[in-house]
CSV table of C-alpha atoms in Angstrom, one decimal:
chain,number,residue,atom,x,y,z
A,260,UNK,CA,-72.6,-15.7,-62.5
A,261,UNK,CA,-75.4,-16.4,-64.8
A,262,UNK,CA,-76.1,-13.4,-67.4
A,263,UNK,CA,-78.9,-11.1,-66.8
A,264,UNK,CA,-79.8,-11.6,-70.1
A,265,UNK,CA,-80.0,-14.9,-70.8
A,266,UNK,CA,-81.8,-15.4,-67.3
A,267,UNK,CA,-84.8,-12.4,-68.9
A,268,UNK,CA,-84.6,-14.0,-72.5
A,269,UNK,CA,-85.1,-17.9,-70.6
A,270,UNK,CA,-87.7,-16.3,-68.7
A,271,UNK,CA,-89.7,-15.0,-71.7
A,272,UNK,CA,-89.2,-17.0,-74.6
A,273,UNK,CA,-87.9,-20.4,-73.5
A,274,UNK,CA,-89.4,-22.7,-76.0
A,275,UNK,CA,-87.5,-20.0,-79.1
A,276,UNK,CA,-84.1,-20.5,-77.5
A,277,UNK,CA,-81.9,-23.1,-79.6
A,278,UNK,CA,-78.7,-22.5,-77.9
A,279,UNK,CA,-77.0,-21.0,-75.1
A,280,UNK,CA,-73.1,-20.4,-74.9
A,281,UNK,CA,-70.0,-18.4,-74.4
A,282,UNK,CA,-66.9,-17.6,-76.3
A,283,UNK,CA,-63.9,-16.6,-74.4
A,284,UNK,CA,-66.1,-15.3,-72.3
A,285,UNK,CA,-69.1,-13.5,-74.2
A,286,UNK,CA,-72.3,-14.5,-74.3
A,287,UNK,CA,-74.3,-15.8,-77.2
A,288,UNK,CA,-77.9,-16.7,-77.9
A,289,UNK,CA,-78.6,-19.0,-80.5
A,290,UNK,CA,-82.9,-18.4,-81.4
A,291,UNK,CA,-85.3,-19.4,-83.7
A,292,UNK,CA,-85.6,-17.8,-86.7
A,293,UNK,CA,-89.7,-16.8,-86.8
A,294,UNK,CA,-89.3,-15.3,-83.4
A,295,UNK,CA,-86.2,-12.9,-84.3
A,296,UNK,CA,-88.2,-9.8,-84.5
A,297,UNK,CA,-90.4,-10.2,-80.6
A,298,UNK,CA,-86.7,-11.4,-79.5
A,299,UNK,CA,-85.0,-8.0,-80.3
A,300,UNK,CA,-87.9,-6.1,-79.4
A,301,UNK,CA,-87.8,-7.4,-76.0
A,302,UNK,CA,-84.1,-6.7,-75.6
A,303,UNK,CA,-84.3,-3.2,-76.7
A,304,UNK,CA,-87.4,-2.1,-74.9
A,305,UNK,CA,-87.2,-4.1,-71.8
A,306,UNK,CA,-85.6,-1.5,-68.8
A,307,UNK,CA,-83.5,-3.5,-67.4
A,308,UNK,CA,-81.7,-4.8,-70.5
A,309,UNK,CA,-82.4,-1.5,-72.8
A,310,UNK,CA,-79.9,-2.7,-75.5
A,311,UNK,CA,-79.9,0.7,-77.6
A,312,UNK,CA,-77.3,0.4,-80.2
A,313,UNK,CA,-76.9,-2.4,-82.5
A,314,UNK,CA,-72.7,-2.2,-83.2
A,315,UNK,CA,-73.2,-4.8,-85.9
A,316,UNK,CA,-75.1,-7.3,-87.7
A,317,UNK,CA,-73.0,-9.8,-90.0
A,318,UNK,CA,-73.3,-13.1,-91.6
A,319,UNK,CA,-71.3,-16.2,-91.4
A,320,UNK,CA,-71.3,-19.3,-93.8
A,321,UNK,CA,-70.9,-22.1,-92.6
A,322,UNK,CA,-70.0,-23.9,-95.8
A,323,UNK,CA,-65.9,-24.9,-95.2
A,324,UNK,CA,-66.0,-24.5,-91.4
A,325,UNK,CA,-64.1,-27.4,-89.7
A,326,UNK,CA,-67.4,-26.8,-87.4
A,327,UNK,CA,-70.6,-28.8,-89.0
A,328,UNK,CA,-73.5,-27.3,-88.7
A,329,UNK,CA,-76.8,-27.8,-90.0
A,330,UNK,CA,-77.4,-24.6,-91.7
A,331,UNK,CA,-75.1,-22.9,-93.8
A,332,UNK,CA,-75.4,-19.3,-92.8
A,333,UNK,CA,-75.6,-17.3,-89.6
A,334,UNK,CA,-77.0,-14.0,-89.2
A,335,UNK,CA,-74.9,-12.7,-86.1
A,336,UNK,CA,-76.6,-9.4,-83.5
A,337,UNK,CA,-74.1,-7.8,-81.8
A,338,UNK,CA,-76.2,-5.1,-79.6
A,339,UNK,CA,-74.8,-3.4,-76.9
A,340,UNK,CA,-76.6,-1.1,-74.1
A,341,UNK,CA,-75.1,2.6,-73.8
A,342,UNK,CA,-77.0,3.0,-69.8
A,343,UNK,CA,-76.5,-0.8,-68.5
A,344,UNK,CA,-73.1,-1.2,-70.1
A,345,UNK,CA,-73.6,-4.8,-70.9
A,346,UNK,CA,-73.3,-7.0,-74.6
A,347,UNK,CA,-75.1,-9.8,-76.1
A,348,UNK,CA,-74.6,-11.4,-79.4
A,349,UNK,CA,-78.1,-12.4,-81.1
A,350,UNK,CA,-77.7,-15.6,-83.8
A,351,UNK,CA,-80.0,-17.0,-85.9
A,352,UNK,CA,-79.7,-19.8,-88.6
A,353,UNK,CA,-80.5,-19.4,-92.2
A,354,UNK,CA,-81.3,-21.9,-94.2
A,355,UNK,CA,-79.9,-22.3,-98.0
A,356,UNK,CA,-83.8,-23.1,-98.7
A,357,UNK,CA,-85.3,-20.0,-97.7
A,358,UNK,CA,-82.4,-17.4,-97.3
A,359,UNK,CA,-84.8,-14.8,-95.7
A,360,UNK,CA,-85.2,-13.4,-92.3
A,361,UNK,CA,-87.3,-10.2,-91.2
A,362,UNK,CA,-85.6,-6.8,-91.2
A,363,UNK,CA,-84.5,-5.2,-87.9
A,364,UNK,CA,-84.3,-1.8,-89.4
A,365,UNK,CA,-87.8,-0.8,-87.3
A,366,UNK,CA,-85.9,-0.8,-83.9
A,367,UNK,CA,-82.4,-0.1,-84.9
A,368,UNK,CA,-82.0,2.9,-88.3
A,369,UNK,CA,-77.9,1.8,-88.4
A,370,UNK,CA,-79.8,-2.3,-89.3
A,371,UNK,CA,-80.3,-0.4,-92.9
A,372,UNK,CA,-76.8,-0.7,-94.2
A,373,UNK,CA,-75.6,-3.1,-92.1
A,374,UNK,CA,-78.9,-5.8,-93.5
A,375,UNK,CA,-77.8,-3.9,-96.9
A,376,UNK,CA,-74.3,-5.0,-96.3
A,377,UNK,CA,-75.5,-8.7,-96.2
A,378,UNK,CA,-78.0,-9.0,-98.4
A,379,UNK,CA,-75.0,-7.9,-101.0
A,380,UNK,CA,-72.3,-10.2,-99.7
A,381,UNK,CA,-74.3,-13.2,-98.8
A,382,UNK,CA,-77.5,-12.8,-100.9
A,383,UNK,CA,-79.8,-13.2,-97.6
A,384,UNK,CA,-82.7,-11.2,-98.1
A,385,UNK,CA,-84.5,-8.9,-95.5
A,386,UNK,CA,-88.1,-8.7,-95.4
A,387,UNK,CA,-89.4,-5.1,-94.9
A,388,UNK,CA,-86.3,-3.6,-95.4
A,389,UNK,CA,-87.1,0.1,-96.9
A,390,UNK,CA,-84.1,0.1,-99.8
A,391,UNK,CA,-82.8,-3.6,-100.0
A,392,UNK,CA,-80.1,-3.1,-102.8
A,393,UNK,CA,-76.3,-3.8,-103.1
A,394,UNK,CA,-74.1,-1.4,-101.1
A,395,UNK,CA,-71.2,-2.2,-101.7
A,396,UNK,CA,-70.4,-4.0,-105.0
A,397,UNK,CA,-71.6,-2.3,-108.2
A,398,UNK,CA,-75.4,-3.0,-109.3
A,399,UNK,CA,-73.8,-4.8,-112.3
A,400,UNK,CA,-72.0,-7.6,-110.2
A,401,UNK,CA,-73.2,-11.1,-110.2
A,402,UNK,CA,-72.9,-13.2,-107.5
A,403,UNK,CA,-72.5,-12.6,-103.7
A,404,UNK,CA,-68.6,-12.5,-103.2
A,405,UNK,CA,-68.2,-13.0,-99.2
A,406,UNK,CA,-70.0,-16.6,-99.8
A,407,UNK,CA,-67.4,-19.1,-99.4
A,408,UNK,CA,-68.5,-20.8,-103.0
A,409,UNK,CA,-67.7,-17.5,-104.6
A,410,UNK,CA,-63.8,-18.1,-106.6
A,411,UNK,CA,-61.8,-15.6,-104.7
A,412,UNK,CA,-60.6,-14.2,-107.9
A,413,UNK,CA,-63.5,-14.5,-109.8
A,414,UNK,CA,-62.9,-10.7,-111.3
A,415,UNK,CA,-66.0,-9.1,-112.9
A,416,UNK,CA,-65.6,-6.2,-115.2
A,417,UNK,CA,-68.4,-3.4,-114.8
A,418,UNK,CA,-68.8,-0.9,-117.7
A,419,UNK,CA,-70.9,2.0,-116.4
A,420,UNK,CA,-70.5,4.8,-113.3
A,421,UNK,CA,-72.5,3.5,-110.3
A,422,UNK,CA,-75.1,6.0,-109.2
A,423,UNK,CA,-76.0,7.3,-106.0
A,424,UNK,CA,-78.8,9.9,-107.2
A,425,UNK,CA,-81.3,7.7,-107.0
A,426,UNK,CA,-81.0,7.7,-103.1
A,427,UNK,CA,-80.4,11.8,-103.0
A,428,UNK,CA,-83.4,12.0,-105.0
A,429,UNK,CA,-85.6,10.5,-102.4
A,430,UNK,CA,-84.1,12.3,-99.6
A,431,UNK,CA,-84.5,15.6,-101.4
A,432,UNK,CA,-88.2,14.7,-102.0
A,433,UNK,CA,-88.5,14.1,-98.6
A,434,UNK,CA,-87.3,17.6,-97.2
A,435,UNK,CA,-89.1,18.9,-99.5
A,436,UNK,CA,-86.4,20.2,-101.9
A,437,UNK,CA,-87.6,18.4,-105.2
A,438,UNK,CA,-90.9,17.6,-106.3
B,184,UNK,CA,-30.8,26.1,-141.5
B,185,UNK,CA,-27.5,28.2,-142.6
B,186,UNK,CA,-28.5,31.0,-140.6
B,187,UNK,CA,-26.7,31.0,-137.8
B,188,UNK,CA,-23.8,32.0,-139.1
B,189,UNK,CA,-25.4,35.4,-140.1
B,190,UNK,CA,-26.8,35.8,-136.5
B,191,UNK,CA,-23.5,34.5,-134.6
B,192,UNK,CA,-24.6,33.3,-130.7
B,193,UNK,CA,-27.0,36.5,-130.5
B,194,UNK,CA,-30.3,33.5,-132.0
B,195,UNK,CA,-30.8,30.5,-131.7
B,196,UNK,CA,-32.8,28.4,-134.8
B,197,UNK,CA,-35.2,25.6,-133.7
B,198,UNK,CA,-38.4,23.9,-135.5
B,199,UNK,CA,-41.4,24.8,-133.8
B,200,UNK,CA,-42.1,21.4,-132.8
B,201,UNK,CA,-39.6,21.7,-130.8
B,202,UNK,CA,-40.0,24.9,-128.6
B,203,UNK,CA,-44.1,23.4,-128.4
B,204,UNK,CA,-42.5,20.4,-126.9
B,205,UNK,CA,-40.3,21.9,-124.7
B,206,UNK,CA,-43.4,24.6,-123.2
B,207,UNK,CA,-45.6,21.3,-122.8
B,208,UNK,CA,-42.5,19.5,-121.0
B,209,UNK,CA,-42.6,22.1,-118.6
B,210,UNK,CA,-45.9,23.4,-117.9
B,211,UNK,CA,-47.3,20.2,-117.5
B,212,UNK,CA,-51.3,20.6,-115.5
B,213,UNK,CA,-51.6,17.3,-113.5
B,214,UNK,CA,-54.9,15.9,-112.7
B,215,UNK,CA,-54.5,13.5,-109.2
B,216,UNK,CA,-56.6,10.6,-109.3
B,217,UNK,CA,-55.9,9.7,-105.5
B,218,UNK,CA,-58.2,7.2,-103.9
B,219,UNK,CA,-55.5,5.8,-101.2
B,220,UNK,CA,-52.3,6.3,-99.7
B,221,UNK,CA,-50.2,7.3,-102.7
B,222,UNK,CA,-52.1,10.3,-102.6
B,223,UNK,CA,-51.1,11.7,-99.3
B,224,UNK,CA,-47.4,11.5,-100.9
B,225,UNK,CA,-48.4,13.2,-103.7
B,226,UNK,CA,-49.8,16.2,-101.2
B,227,UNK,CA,-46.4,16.3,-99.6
B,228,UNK,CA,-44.9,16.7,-103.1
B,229,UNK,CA,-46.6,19.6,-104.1
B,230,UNK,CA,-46.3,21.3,-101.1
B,231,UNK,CA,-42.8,23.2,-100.3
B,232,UNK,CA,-40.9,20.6,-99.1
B,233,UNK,CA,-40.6,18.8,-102.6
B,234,UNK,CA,-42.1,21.4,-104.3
B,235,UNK,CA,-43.5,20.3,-107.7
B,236,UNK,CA,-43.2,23.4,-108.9
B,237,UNK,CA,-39.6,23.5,-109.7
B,238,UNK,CA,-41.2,21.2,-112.9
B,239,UNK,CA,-43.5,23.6,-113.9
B,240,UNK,CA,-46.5,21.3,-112.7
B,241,UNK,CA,-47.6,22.8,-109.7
B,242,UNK,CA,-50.8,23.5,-111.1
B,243,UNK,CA,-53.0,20.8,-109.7
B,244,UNK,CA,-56.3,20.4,-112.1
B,245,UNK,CA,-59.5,19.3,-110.1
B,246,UNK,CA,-61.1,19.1,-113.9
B,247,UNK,CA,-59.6,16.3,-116.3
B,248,UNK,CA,-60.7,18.4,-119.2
B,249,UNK,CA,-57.7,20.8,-117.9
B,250,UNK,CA,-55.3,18.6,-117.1
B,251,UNK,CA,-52.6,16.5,-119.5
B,252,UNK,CA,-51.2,14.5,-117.1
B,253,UNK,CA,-53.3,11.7,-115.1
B,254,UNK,CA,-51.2,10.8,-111.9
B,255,UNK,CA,-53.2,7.7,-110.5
B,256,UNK,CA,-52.3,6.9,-106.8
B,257,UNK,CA,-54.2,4.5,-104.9
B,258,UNK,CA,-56.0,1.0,-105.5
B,259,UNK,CA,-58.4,0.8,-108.1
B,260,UNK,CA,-61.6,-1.8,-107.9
B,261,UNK,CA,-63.6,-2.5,-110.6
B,262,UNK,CA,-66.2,-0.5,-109.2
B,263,UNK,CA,-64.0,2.3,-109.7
B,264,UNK,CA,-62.5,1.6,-113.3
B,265,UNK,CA,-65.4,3.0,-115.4
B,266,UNK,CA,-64.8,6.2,-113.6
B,267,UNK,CA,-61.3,6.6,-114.2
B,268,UNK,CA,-62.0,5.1,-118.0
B,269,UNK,CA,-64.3,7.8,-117.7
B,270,UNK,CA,-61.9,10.8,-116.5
B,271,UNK,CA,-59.3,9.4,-119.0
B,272,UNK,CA,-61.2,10.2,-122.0
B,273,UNK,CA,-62.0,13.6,-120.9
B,274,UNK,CA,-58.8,15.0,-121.2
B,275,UNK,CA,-58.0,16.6,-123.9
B,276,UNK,CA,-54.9,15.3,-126.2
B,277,UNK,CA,-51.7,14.9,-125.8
B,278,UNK,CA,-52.0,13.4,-122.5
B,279,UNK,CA,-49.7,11.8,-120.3
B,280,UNK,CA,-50.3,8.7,-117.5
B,281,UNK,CA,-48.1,8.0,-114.5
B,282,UNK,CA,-49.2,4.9,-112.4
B,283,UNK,CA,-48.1,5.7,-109.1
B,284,UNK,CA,-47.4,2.7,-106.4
B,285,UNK,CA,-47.7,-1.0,-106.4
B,286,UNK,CA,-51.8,-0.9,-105.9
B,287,UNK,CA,-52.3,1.1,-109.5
B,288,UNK,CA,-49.3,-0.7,-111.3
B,289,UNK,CA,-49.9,-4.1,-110.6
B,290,UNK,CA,-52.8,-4.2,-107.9
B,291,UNK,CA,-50.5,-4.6,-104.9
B,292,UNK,CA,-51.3,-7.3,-102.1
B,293,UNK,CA,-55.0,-6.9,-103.0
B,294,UNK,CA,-55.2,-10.2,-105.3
B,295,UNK,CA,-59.0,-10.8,-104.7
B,296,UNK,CA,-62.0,-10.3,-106.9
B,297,UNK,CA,-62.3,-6.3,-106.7
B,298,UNK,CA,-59.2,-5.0,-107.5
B,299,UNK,CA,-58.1,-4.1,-110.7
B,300,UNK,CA,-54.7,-5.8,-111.4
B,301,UNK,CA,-53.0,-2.9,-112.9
B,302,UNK,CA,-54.6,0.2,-114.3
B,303,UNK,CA,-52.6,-0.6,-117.8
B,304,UNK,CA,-55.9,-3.3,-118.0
B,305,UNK,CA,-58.2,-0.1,-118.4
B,306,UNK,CA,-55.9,3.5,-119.5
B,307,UNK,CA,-52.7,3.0,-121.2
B,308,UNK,CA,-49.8,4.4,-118.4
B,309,UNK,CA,-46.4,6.0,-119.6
B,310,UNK,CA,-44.5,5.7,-116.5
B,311,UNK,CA,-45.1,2.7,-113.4
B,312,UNK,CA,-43.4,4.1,-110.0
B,313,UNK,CA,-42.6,1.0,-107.7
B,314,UNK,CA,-43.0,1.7,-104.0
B,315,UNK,CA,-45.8,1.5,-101.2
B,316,UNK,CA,-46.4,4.0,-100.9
B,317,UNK,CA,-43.6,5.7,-103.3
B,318,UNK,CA,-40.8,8.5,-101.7
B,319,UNK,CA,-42.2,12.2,-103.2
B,320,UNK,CA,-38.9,11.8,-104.8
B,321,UNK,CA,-39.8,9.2,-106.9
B,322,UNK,CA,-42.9,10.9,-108.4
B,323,UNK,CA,-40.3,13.9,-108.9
B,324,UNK,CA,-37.9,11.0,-111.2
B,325,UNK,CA,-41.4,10.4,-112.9
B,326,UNK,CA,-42.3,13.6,-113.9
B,327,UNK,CA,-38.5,13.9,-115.4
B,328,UNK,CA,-39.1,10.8,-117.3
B,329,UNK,CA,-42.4,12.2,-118.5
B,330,UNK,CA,-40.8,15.2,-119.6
B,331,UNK,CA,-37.7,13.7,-121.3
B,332,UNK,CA,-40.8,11.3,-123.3
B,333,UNK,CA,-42.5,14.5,-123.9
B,334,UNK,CA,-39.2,16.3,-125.4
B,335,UNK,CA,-38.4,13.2,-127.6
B,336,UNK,CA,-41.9,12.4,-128.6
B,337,UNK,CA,-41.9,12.4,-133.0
B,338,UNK,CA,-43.7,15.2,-134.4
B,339,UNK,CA,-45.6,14.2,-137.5
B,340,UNK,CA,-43.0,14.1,-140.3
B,341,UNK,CA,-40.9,11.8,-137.9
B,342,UNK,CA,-43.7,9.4,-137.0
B,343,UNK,CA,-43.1,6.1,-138.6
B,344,UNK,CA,-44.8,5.6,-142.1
B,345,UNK,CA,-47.2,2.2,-142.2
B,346,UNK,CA,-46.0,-0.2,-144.0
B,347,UNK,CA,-47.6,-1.0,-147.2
B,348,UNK,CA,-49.1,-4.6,-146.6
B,349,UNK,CA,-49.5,-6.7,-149.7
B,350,UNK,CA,-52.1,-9.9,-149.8
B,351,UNK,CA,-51.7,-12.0,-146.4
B,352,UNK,CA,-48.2,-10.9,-145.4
């Protein structure tokens, strides 16, 4: 049965589509990387996809996978549709040369932390993305430790208290509760 | 001191040391640095079942500059280790740590690049409990090893004098 999907997205963007396959079953859609941001447009807005709710975006290198591929890193979509009750995973290849790709976090707010989350493990940066900063590791920490080149106990010792007020601040300029 | 014999059973003659010792050995205000499992033992030992309090250190501190005794239960990353550097330092002297599980004594299973390997890399610890996460009982054998340190600690006089070093040697 073919995937309503991947029968809209052949329909509309034919020439962007790199790759079509399954993995035990699932679905995935391997597109070029200029044409992300029309791509996930279409799948949200469209009414009979209407993918909602992005569960996740992640990255993948590619560096020691028994699988060659050309690029070394993956950005992987995994939206999902709360009304139509179907899934689709969204991939796009990244280049070491140009390790940029356009932010999602217009259609989907939860793309903020999870493009955050990236950017800090991988080092793959997201253009237009309102706060692109580390999440996760300390703003002292060098080097992007989910990249399979990083030494696994490379141990890095930080010497001051990470903030978070910086982020408060703006939100409490924003309601209005600090000038 | 010779006095006792004057006073019979009815006194009983001590240094002051001493009797300061003993009060700190048993009033002992723990401050519970918990970021991970450890720490929900360390709620089940101050509640009734274990009950803390029999030690005199039921008093939990949520401010380090009240506390004397640092109980650190859970895994510490580096991103965390300034903060409990940080919380360290704010207590006030004499102060007491007890590294509680495998994560704060030694890192645990988490061998990769953000966990501290041991608290003792950061703080100086008095007493390591094994265990993951440790029995309430075996933070209860802790706090009786902190107190018999506390009791046998040297007061000044009894502290050892520095050798005097002459030339190289």
């Amino acid at each position: 049965m073919e995937n309503i999907t991947i029968g809209k997205l052949k329909e509309n963007f034919s020439t962007s589509i790199l790759e079509i396959n399954t993995n035990n079953g699932d679905a995935f859609v391997l597109v070029e990387k200029k044409q992300i941001i029309p791509i996930l447009t279409f799948l949200k807005n469209d009414s009979e996809l209407d993918y909602n709710m992005l569960i996740d975006l992640s990255a993948v290198d590619y560096l020691k996978h028994p699988v060659k591929k050309a690029e070394r890193f993956e950005i992987v979509y995994q939206l999902y549709s709360l009304t139509k009750n179907h899934k689709i995973r969204i991939k796009v290849s990244i280049e070491m040369k140009d390790l940029c790709v356009d932010s999602a976090t217009s259609l989907w707010k939860s793309a903020n932390w999870a493009e955050r989350e990236v950017f800090d493990m991988f080092g793959i940066k997201f253009n237009g993305h309102p706060n692109l900063r580390r999440i996760l590791t300390h703003h002292e920490f060098i080097g992007h430790p989910l990249r399979k080149d990083y030494p696994i106990k490379k141990r890095q010792i930080l010497s001051v208290n990470d903030t978070l007020m910086d982020e408060m601040e703006q939100k409490l300029r924003e309601k209005g509760l600090k000038q | 001191m010779g006095l006792e014999k004057f006073l019979e059973n009815a006194v009983l003659t001590t240094t002051i040391s001493e009797v300061l010792k003993w009060g700190r050995k048993n009033s002992l205000y723990p401050f519970a640095f918990g970021t991970a499992c450890c720490a929900i033992e360390f709620m089940s030992l101050s509640s009734s079942v274990f009950d803390i309090s029999r030690f005199g250190a039921e008093v939990i501190r949520f401010s380090p500059r009240q506390a004397d005794l640092l109980l650190v239960a859970g895994t510490i990353t580096f991103k965390q280790a300034p903060i409990l550097k940080q919380i360290y330092e704010q207590m006030p002297e004499p102060k007491w740590v007890i590294s509680m599980g495998a994560c704060a004594s030694s890192g645990g299973f988490y061998d990769n690049y953000c966990t501290v390997q041991g608290i003792d890399e950061i703080i100086p610890v008095d007493v390591y409990i094994a265990g993951c996460p440790p029995r309430p009982e075996a933070i209860l054998d802790a706090i009786m090893l902190i107190q018999e340190k506390i009791q046998k600690e040297p007061t000044e006089y009894q502290k050892p004098k520095r050798p005097i070093v002459i030339g190289n040697e």
